[in-house]
Short mmCIF file of C-alpha atoms and ligand atoms in Angstrom, two decimals:
data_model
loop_
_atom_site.label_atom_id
_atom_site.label_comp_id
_atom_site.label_asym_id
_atom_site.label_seq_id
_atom_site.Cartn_x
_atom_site.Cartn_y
_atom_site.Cartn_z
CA UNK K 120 71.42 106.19 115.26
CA UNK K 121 67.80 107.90 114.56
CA UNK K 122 69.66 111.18 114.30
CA UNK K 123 71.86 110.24 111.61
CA UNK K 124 69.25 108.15 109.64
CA UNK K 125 66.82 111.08 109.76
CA UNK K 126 69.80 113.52 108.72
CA UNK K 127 70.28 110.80 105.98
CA UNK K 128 66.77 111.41 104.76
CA UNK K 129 66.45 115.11 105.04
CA UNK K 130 69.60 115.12 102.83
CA UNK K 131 67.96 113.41 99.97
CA UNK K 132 71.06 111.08 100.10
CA UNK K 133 68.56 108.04 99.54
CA UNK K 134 68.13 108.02 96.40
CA UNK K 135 67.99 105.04 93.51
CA UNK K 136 71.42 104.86 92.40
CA UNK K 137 71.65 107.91 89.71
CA UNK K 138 74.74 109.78 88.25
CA UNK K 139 76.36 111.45 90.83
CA UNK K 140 76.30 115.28 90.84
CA UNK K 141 79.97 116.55 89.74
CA UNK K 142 79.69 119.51 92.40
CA UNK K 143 82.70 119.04 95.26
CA UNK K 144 80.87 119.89 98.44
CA UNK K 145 81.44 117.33 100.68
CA UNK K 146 79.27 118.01 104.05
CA UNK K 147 80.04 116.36 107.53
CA UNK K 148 77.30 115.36 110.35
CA UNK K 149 78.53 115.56 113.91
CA UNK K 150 77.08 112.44 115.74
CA UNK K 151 78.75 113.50 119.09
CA UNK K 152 78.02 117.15 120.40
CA UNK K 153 81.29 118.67 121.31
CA UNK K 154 81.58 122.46 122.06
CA UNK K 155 85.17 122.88 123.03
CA UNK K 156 88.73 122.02 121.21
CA UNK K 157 91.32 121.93 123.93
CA UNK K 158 94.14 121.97 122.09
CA UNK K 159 97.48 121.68 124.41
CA UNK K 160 100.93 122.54 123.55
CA UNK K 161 101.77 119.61 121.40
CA UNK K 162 104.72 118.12 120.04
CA UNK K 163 104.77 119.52 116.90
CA UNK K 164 108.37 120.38 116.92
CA UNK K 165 110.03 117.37 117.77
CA UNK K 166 109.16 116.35 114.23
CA UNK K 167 111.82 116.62 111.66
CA UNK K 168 112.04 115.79 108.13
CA UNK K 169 115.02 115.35 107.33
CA UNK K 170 115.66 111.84 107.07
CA UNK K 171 112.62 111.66 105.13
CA UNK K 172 112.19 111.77 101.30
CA UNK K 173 110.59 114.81 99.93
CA UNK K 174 108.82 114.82 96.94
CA UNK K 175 107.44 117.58 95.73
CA UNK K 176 103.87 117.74 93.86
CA UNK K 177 102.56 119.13 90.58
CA UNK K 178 99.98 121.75 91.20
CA UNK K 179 98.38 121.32 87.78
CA UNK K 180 98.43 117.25 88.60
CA UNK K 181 96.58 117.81 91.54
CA UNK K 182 93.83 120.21 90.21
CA UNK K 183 92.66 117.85 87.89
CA UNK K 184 92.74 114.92 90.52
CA UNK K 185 90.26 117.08 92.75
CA UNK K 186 93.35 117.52 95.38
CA UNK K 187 91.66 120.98 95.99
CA UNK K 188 92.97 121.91 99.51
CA UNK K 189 96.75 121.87 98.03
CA UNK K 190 95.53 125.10 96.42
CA UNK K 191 95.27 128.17 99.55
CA UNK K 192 93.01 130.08 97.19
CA UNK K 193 90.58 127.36 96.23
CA UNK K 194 87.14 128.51 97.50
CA UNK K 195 86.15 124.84 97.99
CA UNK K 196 89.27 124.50 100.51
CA UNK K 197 86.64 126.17 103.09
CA UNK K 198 83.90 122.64 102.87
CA UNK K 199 87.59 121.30 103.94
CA UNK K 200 88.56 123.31 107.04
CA UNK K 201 85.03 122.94 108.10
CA UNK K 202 85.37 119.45 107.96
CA UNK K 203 89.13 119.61 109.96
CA UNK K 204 87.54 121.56 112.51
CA UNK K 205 84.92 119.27 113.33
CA UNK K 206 87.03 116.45 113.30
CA UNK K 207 90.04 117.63 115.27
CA UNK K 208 87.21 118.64 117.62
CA UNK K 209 85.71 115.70 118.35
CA UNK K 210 89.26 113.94 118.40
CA UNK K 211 90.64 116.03 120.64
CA UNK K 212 87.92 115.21 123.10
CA UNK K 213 87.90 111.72 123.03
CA UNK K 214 92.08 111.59 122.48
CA UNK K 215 91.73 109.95 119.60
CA UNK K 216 94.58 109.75 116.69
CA UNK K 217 93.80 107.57 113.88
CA UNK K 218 91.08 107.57 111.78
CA UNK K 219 89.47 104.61 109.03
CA UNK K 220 87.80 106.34 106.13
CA UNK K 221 85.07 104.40 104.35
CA UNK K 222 82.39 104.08 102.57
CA UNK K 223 79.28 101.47 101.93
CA UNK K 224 80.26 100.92 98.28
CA UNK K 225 82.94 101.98 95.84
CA UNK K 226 83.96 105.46 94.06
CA UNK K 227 82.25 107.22 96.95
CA UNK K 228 85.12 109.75 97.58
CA UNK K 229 86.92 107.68 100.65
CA UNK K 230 90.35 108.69 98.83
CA UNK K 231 89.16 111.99 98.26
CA UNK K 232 88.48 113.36 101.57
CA UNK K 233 91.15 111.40 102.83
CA UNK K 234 94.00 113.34 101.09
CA UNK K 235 91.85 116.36 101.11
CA UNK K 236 91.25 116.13 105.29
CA UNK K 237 95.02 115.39 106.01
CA UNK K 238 96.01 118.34 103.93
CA UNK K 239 93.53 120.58 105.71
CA UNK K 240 95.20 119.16 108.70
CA UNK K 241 98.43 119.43 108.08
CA UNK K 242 97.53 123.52 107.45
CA UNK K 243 96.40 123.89 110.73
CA UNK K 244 98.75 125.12 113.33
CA UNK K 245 98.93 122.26 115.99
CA UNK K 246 98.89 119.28 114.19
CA UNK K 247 100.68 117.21 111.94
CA UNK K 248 99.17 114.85 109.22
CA UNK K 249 100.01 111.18 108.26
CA UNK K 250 97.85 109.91 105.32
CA UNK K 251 98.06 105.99 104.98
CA UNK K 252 97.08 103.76 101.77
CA UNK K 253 95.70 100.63 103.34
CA UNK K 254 93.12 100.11 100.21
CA UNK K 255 95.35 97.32 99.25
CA UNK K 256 92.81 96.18 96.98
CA UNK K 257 92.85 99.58 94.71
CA UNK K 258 95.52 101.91 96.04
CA UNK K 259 94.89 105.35 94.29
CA UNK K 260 96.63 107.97 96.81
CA UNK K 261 100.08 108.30 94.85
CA UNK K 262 98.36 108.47 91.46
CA UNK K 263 95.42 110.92 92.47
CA UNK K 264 99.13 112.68 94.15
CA UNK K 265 101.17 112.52 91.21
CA UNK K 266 103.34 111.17 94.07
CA UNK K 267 106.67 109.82 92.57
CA UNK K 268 108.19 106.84 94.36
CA UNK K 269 109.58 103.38 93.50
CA UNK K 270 109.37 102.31 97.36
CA UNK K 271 106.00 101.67 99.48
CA UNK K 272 104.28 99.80 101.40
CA UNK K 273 104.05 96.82 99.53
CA UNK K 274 108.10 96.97 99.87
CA UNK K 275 107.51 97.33 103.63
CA UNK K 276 105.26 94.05 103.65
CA UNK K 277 107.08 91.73 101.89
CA UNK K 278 109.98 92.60 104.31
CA UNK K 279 112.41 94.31 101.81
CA UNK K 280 112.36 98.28 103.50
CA UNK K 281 111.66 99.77 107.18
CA UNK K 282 108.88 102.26 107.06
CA UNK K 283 111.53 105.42 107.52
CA UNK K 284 112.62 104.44 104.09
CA UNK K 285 108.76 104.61 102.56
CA UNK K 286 107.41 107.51 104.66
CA UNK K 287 108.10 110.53 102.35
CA UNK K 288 106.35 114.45 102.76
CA UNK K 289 104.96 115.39 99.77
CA UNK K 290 106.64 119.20 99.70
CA UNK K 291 103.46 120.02 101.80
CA UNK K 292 104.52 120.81 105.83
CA UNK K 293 103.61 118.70 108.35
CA UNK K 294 102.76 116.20 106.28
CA UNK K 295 103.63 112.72 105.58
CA UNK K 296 102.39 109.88 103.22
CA UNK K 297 102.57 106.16 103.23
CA UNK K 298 102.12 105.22 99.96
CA UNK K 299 100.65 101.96 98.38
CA UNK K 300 101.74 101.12 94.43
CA UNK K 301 100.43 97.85 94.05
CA UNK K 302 97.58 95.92 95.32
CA UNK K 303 98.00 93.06 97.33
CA UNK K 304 96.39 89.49 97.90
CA UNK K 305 94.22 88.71 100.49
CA UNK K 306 94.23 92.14 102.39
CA UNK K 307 92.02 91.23 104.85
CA UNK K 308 94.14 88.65 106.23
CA UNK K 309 97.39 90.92 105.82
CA UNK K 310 95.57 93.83 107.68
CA UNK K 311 94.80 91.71 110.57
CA UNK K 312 98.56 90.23 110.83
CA UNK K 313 101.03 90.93 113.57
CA UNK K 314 102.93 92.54 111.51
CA UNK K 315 100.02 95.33 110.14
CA UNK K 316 98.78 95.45 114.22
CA UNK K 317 102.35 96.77 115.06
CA UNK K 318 102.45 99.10 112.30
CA UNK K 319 99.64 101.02 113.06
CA UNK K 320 100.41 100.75 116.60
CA UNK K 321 103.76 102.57 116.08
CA UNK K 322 102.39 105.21 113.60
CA UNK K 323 99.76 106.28 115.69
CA UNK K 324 101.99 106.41 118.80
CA UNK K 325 104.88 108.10 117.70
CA UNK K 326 103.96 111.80 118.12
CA UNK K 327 101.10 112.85 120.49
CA UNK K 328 100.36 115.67 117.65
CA UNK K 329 100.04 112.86 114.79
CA UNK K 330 96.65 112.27 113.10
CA UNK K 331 96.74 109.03 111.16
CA UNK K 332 94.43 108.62 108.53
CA UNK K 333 93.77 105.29 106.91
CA UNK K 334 92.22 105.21 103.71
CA UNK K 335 90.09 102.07 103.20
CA UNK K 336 88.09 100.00 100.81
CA UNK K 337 84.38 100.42 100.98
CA UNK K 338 82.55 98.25 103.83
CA UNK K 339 80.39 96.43 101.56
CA UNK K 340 82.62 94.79 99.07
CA UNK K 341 85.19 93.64 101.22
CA UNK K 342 86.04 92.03 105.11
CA UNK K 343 89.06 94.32 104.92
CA UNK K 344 87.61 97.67 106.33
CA UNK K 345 85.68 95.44 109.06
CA UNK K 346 89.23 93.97 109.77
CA UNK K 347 90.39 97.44 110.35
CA UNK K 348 88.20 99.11 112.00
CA UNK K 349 88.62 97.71 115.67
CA UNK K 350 92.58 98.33 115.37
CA UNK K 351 91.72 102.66 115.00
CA UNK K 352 90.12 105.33 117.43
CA UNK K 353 87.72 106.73 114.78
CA UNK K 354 85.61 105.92 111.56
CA UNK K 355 84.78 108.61 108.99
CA UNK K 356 82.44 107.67 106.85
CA UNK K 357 81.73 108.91 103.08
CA UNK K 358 78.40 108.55 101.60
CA UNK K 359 77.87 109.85 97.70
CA UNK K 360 74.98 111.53 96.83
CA UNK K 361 73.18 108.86 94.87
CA UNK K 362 75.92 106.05 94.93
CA UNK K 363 74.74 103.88 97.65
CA UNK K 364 70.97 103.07 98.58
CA UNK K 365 69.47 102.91 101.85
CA UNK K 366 69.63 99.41 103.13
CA UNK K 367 73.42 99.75 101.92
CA UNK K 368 74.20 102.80 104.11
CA UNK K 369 72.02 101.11 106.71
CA UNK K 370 74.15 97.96 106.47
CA UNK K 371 77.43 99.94 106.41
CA UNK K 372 76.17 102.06 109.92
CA UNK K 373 75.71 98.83 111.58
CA UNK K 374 78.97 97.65 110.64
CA UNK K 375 80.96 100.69 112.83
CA UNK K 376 81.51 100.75 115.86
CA UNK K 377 78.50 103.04 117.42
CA UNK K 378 81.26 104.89 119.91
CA UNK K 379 83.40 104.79 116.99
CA UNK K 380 81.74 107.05 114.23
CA UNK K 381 83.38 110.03 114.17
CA UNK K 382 81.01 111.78 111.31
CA UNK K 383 79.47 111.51 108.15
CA UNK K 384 80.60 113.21 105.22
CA UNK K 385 77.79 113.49 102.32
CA UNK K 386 80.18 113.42 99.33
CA UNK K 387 78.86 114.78 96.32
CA UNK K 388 76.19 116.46 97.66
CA UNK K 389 74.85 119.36 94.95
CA UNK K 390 76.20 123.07 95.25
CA UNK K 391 72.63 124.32 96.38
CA UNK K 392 72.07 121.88 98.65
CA UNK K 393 71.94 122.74 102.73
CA UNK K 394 73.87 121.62 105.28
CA UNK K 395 73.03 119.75 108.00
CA UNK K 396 74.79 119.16 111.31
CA UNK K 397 74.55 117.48 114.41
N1 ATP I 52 82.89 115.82 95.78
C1 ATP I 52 83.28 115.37 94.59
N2 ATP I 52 82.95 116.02 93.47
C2 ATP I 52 83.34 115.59 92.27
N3 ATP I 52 84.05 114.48 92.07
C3 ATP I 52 84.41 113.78 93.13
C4 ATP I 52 84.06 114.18 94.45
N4 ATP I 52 84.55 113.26 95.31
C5 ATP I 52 85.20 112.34 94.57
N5 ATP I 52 85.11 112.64 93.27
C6 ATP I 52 85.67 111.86 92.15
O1 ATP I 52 85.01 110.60 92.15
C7 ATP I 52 85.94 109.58 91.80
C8 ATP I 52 85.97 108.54 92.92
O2 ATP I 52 86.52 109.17 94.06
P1 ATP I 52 87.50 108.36 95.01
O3 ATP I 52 88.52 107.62 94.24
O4 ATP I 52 87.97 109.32 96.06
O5 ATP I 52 86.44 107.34 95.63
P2 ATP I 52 86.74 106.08 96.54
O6 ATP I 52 85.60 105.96 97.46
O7 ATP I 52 88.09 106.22 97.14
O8 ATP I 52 86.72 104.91 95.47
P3 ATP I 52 87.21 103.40 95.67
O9 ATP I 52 86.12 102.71 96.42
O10 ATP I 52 87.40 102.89 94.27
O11 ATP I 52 88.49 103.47 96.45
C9 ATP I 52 87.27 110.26 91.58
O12 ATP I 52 87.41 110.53 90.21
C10 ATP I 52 87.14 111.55 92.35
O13 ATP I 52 87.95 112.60 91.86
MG1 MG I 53 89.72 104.97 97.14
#
């Protein structure tokens, strides 16, 4: 924990809260040292589409919603890959398959570098990508998609559709989204229901090649990301440059699991700024 509060530091990230810098360079800190991705011969092809809905994106939709990794040529895809690689790394070693992405107080990127990371996943050769709205509170993925459906999975947990019917891949390979269009009441309680437990028990045990990502609420505003977090392997957190102040990233870090924190990314972070890894 003194390694990530000093990397905290060095980074500047402890700021009084200012205007974040509009620079994309989101930066991940290792908290586990891993030097080896053993990655086996996976499942990947069992996986077939075609009973699920494709819908297809708009490229010019997604530029302007920061979806930067749908674009190959996007020099800012590379922060991305980065980020995948250190993440499947660390996964891979521990066998872990879902991941909870949040953050110690709103508009820090958690939706962001969720859709961003799954993309970036879903690129890479061995794995396949499922990218889950559980911010029932203030569900963004399909908008910050463009991602036209009517069914999701509010429709799911009020009982009216099975999951097949709401899982849809976004015209992007190996990819599949489970959208969220409206937000729901009491999340916290609906997250820790039967009902949610078996749903993110099946999704994450389906395929052996799956990575599940959950976006989240931040940690500070509501009980639902600490409802969540003992139910997944892994917790990604995102921490804007500027947006939250120390005691609040503090507060969030003692909130996760220890064994649980899969990284850090510093969201936000200025262009010039340095790296740092652990
Ligand atoms: N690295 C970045 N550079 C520039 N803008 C960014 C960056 N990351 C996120 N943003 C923008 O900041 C805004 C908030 O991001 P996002 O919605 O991902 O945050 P969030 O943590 O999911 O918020 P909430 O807590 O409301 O769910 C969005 O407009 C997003 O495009
Ligand atoms: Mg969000």
């Amino acid at each position: 924990m003194e390694k990530i509060k000093e990397a905290l530091a060095k980074a500047k990230l402890i700021n009084n809260r200012t205007e974040p810098k509009p620079a994309v360079k989101p930066q991940v800190i290792n908290t586990k040292n891993i030097d080896t991705l053993d990655v086996n011969q996976l499942d990947i092809n069992q996986i077939e589409y075609n009973s699920t809905k494709v819908v297809p994106l708009n490229p010019g939709h997604l530029e302007k919603n920061r979806v930067i990794t749908y674009n190959s040529n996007d020099q800012t895809n590379v922060v991305f890959d980065l980020l995948r690689t250190q993440v499947l790394r660390i996964m891979e070693e521990n066998n872990w398959r879902t991941i909870a992405v949040v953050s110690p107080t709103p508009e820090s990127g958690k939706t962001f570098t969720a859709i961003n990371l799954a993309i970036s996943i879903a690129k890479q050769p061995t794995k396949t990508a499922m990218l889950v709205d559980f911010d029932f509170r203030s569900p963004r993925v399909a908008t910050y998609l463009g991602l036209k459906v009517d069914k999701s999975l509010n429709d799911y947990l009020d009982g009216n559709e099975i999951i097949e019917n709401i899982i849809v891949n976004p015209g992007i390979s190996k990819l599949v989204v489970l959208p969220t269009l409206r937000s729901i009441k009491k999340p916290a309680e609906l997250i820790g229901s039967a009902k949610v437990r078996g749903l993110i028990n099946e999704l994450s045990s389906k395929y052996k090649s799956r990575i599940v990502i959950f976006d989240l609420p931040p940690v500070l505003n509501a009980d639902d990301a600490m409802v969540m977090m003992p139910m997944v392997d892994c917790v990604l957190l995102v921490v804007a440059n500027g947006m939250s102040s120390k005691t609040e990233i503090e507060d969030t870090l003692h909130h996760i699991p220890k064994e649980k924190l899969l990284g850090i990314v510093m969201n936000k972070a200025e262009i010039e700024q340095k790296a740092y890894y652990y």
